[in-house]
């Protein structure tokens, strides 16, 4: 299965992607995670991406598309993948279509996680990530770790993403509305869009998503 997850920052894309990818036995490919890994490894790509990310802006397509393509060409993604955070604008969506078509492949579904703006801000403000593994995600109120500041899964230190500050979140939401939301219509026109509510418990949202994808 080849699936794209869309939704505003704080909709729980990363959390849902981790569960869905496990259930569907396909790799979870997050361009945000790839950028953060490049930044912590001090790569040239990471250095180029950092200022855009810190400002809450999109990293330019010429950096992002190549990085996403390289990852999708890895052997583990041969039979499917779950894209989280890519595409984030119409030109990335078109580039993805071209990439897949060249390989005789196509997307199976685009899962849109819907959540209202107030909830998004609350979710992001309390979000904490593990320094060892970006996919270990907690929330001070909604999914607190057993010990404050410590990852339940691996014992790593929890931290708040630099771009999760209120000011940057507002910018990221604006970027979402102006640049990312148009891909919803793009995929609706292709008959690929499946919209579910991202409200409620993590397990309930995963169940809802799996049911929607089966259809
Ligand atoms: P995320 O972890 O998906 O919230 O992404 C964090 C940040 O990485 C975003 O605010 C962007 O600055 C950058 N980013 C991630 N994916 C993309 C993409 N597909 N296109 C451009 N920038 C991206």
mmCIF file of C-alpha atoms and ligand atoms in Angstrom:
data_model
loop_
_atom_site.group_PDB
_atom_site.id
_atom_site.type_symbol
_atom_site.label_atom_id
_atom_site.label_comp_id
_atom_site.label_asym_id
_atom_site.label_seq_id
_atom_site.Cartn_x
_atom_site.Cartn_y
_atom_site.Cartn_z
ATOM 1 C CA UNK A 1 0.000 0.000 0.000
ATOM 2 C CA UNK A 2 1.150 3.531 -0.776
ATOM 3 C CA UNK A 3 -0.487 6.048 1.491
ATOM 4 C CA UNK A 4 -0.100 9.776 2.151
ATOM 5 C CA UNK A 5 -1.095 11.300 5.484
ATOM 6 C CA UNK A 6 -2.178 14.938 5.533
ATOM 7 C CA UNK A 7 -3.405 17.203 8.294
ATOM 8 C CA UNK A 8 -2.349 20.351 10.121
ATOM 9 C CA UNK A 9 0.643 20.385 12.459
ATOM 10 C CA UNK A 10 -0.510 18.781 15.707
ATOM 11 C CA UNK A 11 -3.156 16.554 14.081
ATOM 12 C CA UNK A 12 -1.172 13.537 15.278
ATOM 13 C CA UNK A 13 0.236 12.533 11.888
ATOM 14 C CA UNK A 14 3.492 11.227 13.351
ATOM 15 C CA UNK A 15 1.751 9.262 16.108
ATOM 16 C CA UNK A 16 -0.828 7.742 13.749
ATOM 17 C CA UNK A 17 1.765 7.079 11.059
ATOM 18 C CA UNK A 18 3.844 5.005 13.487
ATOM 19 C CA UNK A 19 0.851 2.782 14.413
ATOM 20 C CA UNK A 20 -0.536 2.533 10.885
ATOM 21 C CA UNK A 21 2.844 1.692 9.370
ATOM 22 C CA UNK A 22 3.251 -1.098 11.926
ATOM 23 C CA UNK A 23 -0.262 -2.462 11.286
ATOM 24 C CA UNK A 24 0.200 -2.348 7.527
ATOM 25 C CA UNK A 25 3.843 -3.545 7.634
ATOM 26 C CA UNK A 26 5.142 -0.667 5.499
ATOM 27 C CA UNK A 27 7.855 1.903 6.357
ATOM 28 C CA UNK A 28 6.862 5.235 7.894
ATOM 29 C CA UNK A 29 8.571 7.988 5.913
ATOM 30 C CA UNK A 30 8.497 11.396 7.575
ATOM 31 C CA UNK A 31 10.294 14.247 5.821
ATOM 32 C CA UNK A 32 10.290 16.196 9.115
ATOM 33 C CA UNK A 33 12.105 13.278 10.820
ATOM 34 C CA UNK A 34 14.550 13.056 7.903
ATOM 35 C CA UNK A 35 15.318 16.783 8.195
ATOM 36 C CA UNK A 36 15.771 16.548 11.978
ATOM 37 C CA UNK A 37 18.101 13.544 11.561
ATOM 38 C CA UNK A 38 20.152 15.533 9.019
ATOM 39 C CA UNK A 39 20.334 18.474 11.421
ATOM 40 C CA UNK A 40 21.497 16.367 14.347
ATOM 41 C CA UNK A 41 24.105 14.670 12.117
ATOM 42 C CA UNK A 42 25.312 18.089 10.942
ATOM 43 C CA UNK A 43 24.926 17.286 7.216
ATOM 44 C CA UNK A 44 24.964 19.937 4.492
ATOM 45 C CA UNK A 45 21.283 19.231 3.772
ATOM 46 C CA UNK A 46 20.467 19.692 7.467
ATOM 47 C CA UNK A 47 22.302 23.026 7.522
ATOM 48 C CA UNK A 48 20.320 24.225 4.512
ATOM 49 C CA UNK A 49 16.972 23.114 5.949
ATOM 50 C CA UNK A 50 17.374 24.388 9.513
ATOM 51 C CA UNK A 51 16.611 28.100 9.074
ATOM 52 C CA UNK A 52 13.379 27.335 7.197
ATOM 53 C CA UNK A 53 12.267 24.862 9.832
ATOM 54 C CA UNK A 54 13.091 27.206 12.716
ATOM 55 C CA UNK A 55 10.938 29.872 11.058
ATOM 56 C CA UNK A 56 8.053 27.436 10.489
ATOM 57 C CA UNK A 57 8.406 27.754 6.712
ATOM 58 C CA UNK A 58 8.588 24.984 4.152
ATOM 59 C CA UNK A 59 12.056 23.837 3.137
ATOM 60 C CA UNK A 60 12.428 24.588 -0.612
ATOM 61 C CA UNK A 61 11.207 21.901 -3.013
ATOM 62 C CA UNK A 62 14.624 21.412 -4.632
ATOM 63 C CA UNK A 63 15.967 20.141 -1.290
ATOM 64 C CA UNK A 64 12.842 18.319 -0.112
ATOM 65 C CA UNK A 65 11.807 16.402 -3.231
ATOM 66 C CA UNK A 66 15.252 14.854 -3.785
ATOM 67 C CA UNK A 67 15.493 13.803 -0.145
ATOM 68 C CA UNK A 68 12.016 12.219 -0.201
ATOM 69 C CA UNK A 69 12.767 10.444 -3.493
ATOM 70 C CA UNK A 70 16.034 8.975 -2.138
ATOM 71 C CA UNK A 71 14.170 7.610 0.864
ATOM 72 C CA UNK A 72 11.321 6.145 -1.236
ATOM 73 C CA UNK A 73 13.891 4.366 -3.397
ATOM 74 C CA UNK A 74 15.287 2.392 -0.456
ATOM 75 C CA UNK A 75 14.611 -1.372 -0.679
ATOM 76 C CA UNK A 76 12.275 -1.416 2.346
ATOM 77 C CA UNK A 77 9.868 0.908 0.492
ATOM 78 C CA UNK A 78 9.624 -1.284 -2.599
ATOM 79 C CA UNK A 79 6.198 -2.694 -1.731
ATOM 80 C CA UNK A 80 4.689 0.356 -0.119
ATOM 81 C CA UNK A 81 5.135 3.224 2.297
ATOM 82 C CA UNK A 82 3.273 5.655 4.470
ATOM 83 C CA UNK A 83 4.274 9.249 3.766
ATOM 84 C CA UNK A 84 3.976 11.659 6.687
ATOM 85 C CA UNK A 85 4.589 15.350 5.949
ATOM 86 C CA UNK A 86 5.218 14.865 2.232
ATOM 87 C CA UNK A 87 3.855 16.189 -0.091
ATOM 88 C CA UNK A 88 3.228 19.550 1.550
ATOM 89 C CA UNK A 89 2.309 21.619 -1.517
ATOM 90 C CA UNK A 90 0.867 20.987 -4.965
ATOM 91 C CA UNK A 91 4.226 20.990 -6.752
ATOM 92 C CA UNK A 92 5.495 18.252 -4.387
ATOM 93 C CA UNK A 93 2.277 16.293 -5.027
ATOM 94 C CA UNK A 94 2.843 16.595 -8.781
ATOM 95 C CA UNK A 95 6.490 15.536 -8.390
ATOM 96 C CA UNK A 96 5.354 12.501 -6.392
ATOM 97 C CA UNK A 97 2.886 11.532 -9.132
ATOM 98 C CA UNK A 98 5.641 11.775 -11.755
ATOM 99 C CA UNK A 99 8.013 9.705 -9.590
ATOM 100 C CA UNK A 100 5.441 6.958 -9.024
ATOM 101 C CA UNK A 101 4.269 6.908 -12.636
ATOM 102 C CA UNK A 102 7.856 6.419 -13.843
ATOM 103 C CA UNK A 103 7.941 3.219 -11.748
ATOM 104 C CA UNK A 104 4.462 2.093 -12.857
ATOM 105 C CA UNK A 105 3.105 2.752 -9.372
ATOM 106 C CA UNK A 106 0.321 4.853 -7.887
ATOM 107 C CA UNK A 107 -1.009 5.988 -4.533
ATOM 108 C CA UNK A 108 -3.768 3.907 -2.919
ATOM 109 C CA UNK A 109 -5.154 6.516 -0.543
ATOM 110 C CA UNK A 110 -4.613 9.909 1.032
ATOM 111 C CA UNK A 111 -5.721 9.996 4.645
ATOM 112 C CA UNK A 112 -6.709 13.441 5.860
ATOM 113 C CA UNK A 113 -6.687 13.913 9.661
ATOM 114 C CA UNK A 114 -9.173 16.617 10.613
ATOM 115 C CA UNK A 115 -8.875 18.606 13.820
ATOM 116 C CA UNK A 116 -9.818 22.139 14.758
ATOM 117 C CA UNK A 117 -7.252 24.869 15.327
ATOM 118 C CA UNK A 118 -7.653 25.347 19.129
ATOM 119 C CA UNK A 119 -7.008 21.660 19.685
ATOM 120 C CA UNK A 120 -3.950 21.772 17.423
ATOM 121 C CA UNK A 121 -2.361 24.551 19.476
ATOM 122 C CA UNK A 122 -2.983 22.626 22.736
ATOM 123 C CA UNK A 123 -1.531 19.457 21.292
ATOM 124 C CA UNK A 124 1.609 21.112 19.996
ATOM 125 C CA UNK A 125 2.297 23.171 23.122
ATOM 126 C CA UNK A 126 2.390 20.003 25.267
ATOM 127 C CA UNK A 127 4.242 17.800 22.800
ATOM 128 C CA UNK A 128 7.568 16.298 23.940
ATOM 129 C CA UNK A 129 9.948 14.208 21.839
ATOM 130 C CA UNK A 130 12.693 11.784 22.817
ATOM 131 C CA UNK A 131 16.275 12.852 22.017
ATOM 132 C CA UNK A 132 17.136 9.270 20.987
ATOM 133 C CA UNK A 133 14.201 8.676 18.660
ATOM 134 C CA UNK A 134 11.824 11.219 17.128
ATOM 135 C CA UNK A 135 9.117 8.592 16.861
ATOM 136 C CA UNK A 136 8.894 8.329 20.679
ATOM 137 C CA UNK A 137 6.353 11.118 21.214
ATOM 138 C CA UNK A 138 4.618 12.146 24.479
ATOM 139 C CA UNK A 139 2.297 14.905 25.647
ATOM 140 C CA UNK A 140 2.434 16.518 29.084
ATOM 141 C CA UNK A 141 -1.372 16.188 29.501
ATOM 142 C CA UNK A 142 -2.658 13.694 26.900
ATOM 143 C CA UNK A 143 0.113 11.079 26.925
ATOM 144 C CA UNK A 144 2.401 11.838 29.876
ATOM 145 C CA UNK A 145 5.514 9.711 30.377
ATOM 146 C CA UNK A 146 5.680 7.725 33.653
ATOM 147 C CA UNK A 147 8.568 9.919 34.813
ATOM 148 C CA UNK A 148 8.516 13.571 33.810
ATOM 149 C CA UNK A 149 11.065 14.369 31.116
ATOM 150 C CA UNK A 150 12.060 10.730 30.537
ATOM 151 C CA UNK A 151 11.058 8.520 27.581
ATOM 152 C CA UNK A 152 9.041 5.439 28.681
ATOM 153 C CA UNK A 153 10.302 3.442 25.717
ATOM 154 C CA UNK A 154 14.084 3.917 25.880
ATOM 155 C CA UNK A 155 14.865 6.169 28.868
ATOM 156 C CA UNK A 156 15.994 9.034 26.614
ATOM 157 C CA UNK A 157 15.632 12.679 27.604
ATOM 158 C CA UNK A 158 12.406 14.350 26.423
ATOM 159 C CA UNK A 159 12.557 17.793 24.824
ATOM 160 C CA UNK A 160 10.285 20.315 23.135
ATOM 161 C CA UNK A 161 10.880 20.873 19.420
ATOM 162 C CA UNK A 162 12.244 24.362 18.702
ATOM 163 C CA UNK A 163 9.528 24.904 16.095
ATOM 164 C CA UNK A 164 6.765 23.969 18.575
ATOM 165 C CA UNK A 165 6.885 27.456 20.159
ATOM 166 C CA UNK A 166 3.598 29.365 19.937
ATOM 167 C CA UNK A 167 4.873 31.913 17.428
ATOM 168 C CA UNK A 168 6.282 29.278 15.090
ATOM 169 C CA UNK A 169 3.149 27.160 15.427
ATOM 170 C CA UNK A 170 1.055 30.086 14.168
ATOM 171 C CA UNK A 171 3.339 30.440 11.173
ATOM 172 C CA UNK A 172 3.206 26.674 10.524
ATOM 173 C CA UNK A 173 -0.607 26.797 10.596
ATOM 174 C CA UNK A 174 -0.622 29.691 8.129
ATOM 175 C CA UNK A 175 1.746 27.755 5.859
ATOM 176 C CA UNK A 176 -0.546 24.728 6.185
ATOM 177 C CA UNK A 177 -3.630 26.711 5.117
ATOM 178 C CA UNK A 178 -2.007 28.514 2.203
ATOM 179 C CA UNK A 179 0.377 25.885 0.833
ATOM 180 C CA UNK A 180 -0.626 22.424 2.055
ATOM 181 C CA UNK A 181 -4.450 22.549 2.107
ATOM 182 C CA UNK A 182 -4.633 22.865 -1.711
ATOM 183 C CA UNK A 183 -3.322 19.282 -1.982
ATOM 184 C CA UNK A 184 -6.573 18.116 -0.367
ATOM 185 C CA UNK A 185 -8.531 19.236 -3.440
ATOM 186 C CA UNK A 186 -5.796 17.882 -5.686
ATOM 187 C CA UNK A 187 -6.238 14.390 -4.207
ATOM 188 C CA UNK A 188 -10.019 14.711 -3.933
ATOM 189 C CA UNK A 189 -10.093 15.238 -7.713
ATOM 190 C CA UNK A 190 -8.127 11.973 -8.088
ATOM 191 C CA UNK A 191 -10.666 10.130 -5.906
ATOM 192 C CA UNK A 192 -7.985 9.267 -3.336
ATOM 193 C CA UNK A 193 -9.059 11.361 -0.359
ATOM 194 C CA UNK A 194 -10.301 9.717 2.846
ATOM 195 C CA UNK A 195 -11.114 12.147 5.672
ATOM 196 C CA UNK A 196 -11.423 11.115 9.321
ATOM 197 C CA UNK A 197 -11.684 13.006 12.572
ATOM 198 C CA UNK A 198 -8.405 13.061 14.511
ATOM 199 C CA UNK A 199 -10.168 13.858 17.795
ATOM 200 C CA UNK A 200 -10.235 11.452 20.712
ATOM 201 C CA UNK A 201 -7.892 8.758 21.982
ATOM 202 C CA UNK A 202 -4.927 7.681 19.876
ATOM 203 C CA UNK A 203 -6.247 4.073 19.647
ATOM 204 C CA UNK A 204 -9.682 5.240 18.513
ATOM 205 C CA UNK A 205 -8.182 7.406 15.772
ATOM 206 C CA UNK A 206 -5.992 4.483 14.595
ATOM 207 C CA UNK A 207 -9.062 2.211 14.477
ATOM 208 C CA UNK A 208 -11.008 4.848 12.529
ATOM 209 C CA UNK A 209 -8.092 5.229 10.114
ATOM 210 C CA UNK A 210 -7.731 1.475 9.538
ATOM 211 C CA UNK A 211 -11.465 1.134 8.852
ATOM 212 C CA UNK A 212 -11.418 4.072 6.449
ATOM 213 C CA UNK A 213 -8.388 2.640 4.612
ATOM 214 C CA UNK A 214 -9.980 -0.811 4.262
ATOM 215 C CA UNK A 215 -12.882 0.737 2.370
HETATM 216 P P1 LIG B 1 7.034 17.991 10.588
HETATM 217 O O1 LIG B 1 7.884 17.173 11.474
HETATM 218 O O2 LIG B 1 6.348 17.169 9.518
HETATM 219 O O3 LIG B 1 6.069 18.866 11.338
HETATM 220 O O4 LIG B 1 8.015 18.980 9.787
HETATM 221 C C1 LIG B 1 8.778 19.937 10.462
HETATM 222 C C2 LIG B 1 9.298 20.986 9.500
HETATM 223 O O5 LIG B 1 10.116 20.367 8.508
HETATM 224 C C3 LIG B 1 8.235 21.728 8.722
HETATM 225 O O6 LIG B 1 7.671 22.810 9.450
HETATM 226 C C4 LIG B 1 9.047 22.194 7.509
HETATM 227 O O7 LIG B 1 9.880 23.287 7.846
HETATM 228 C C5 LIG B 1 9.950 21.001 7.255
HETATM 229 N N1 LIG B 1 9.314 20.037 6.327
HETATM 230 C C6 LIG B 1 8.903 18.764 6.594
HETATM 231 N N2 LIG B 1 8.380 18.183 5.517
HETATM 232 C C7 LIG B 1 8.442 19.106 4.517
HETATM 233 C C8 LIG B 1 8.046 19.128 3.148
HETATM 234 N N3 LIG B 1 7.440 18.077 2.573
HETATM 235 N N4 LIG B 1 8.277 20.259 2.438
HETATM 236 C C9 LIG B 1 8.894 21.317 2.970
HETATM 237 N N5 LIG B 1 9.264 21.381 4.269
HETATM 238 C C10 LIG B 1 9.056 20.290 5.035
#
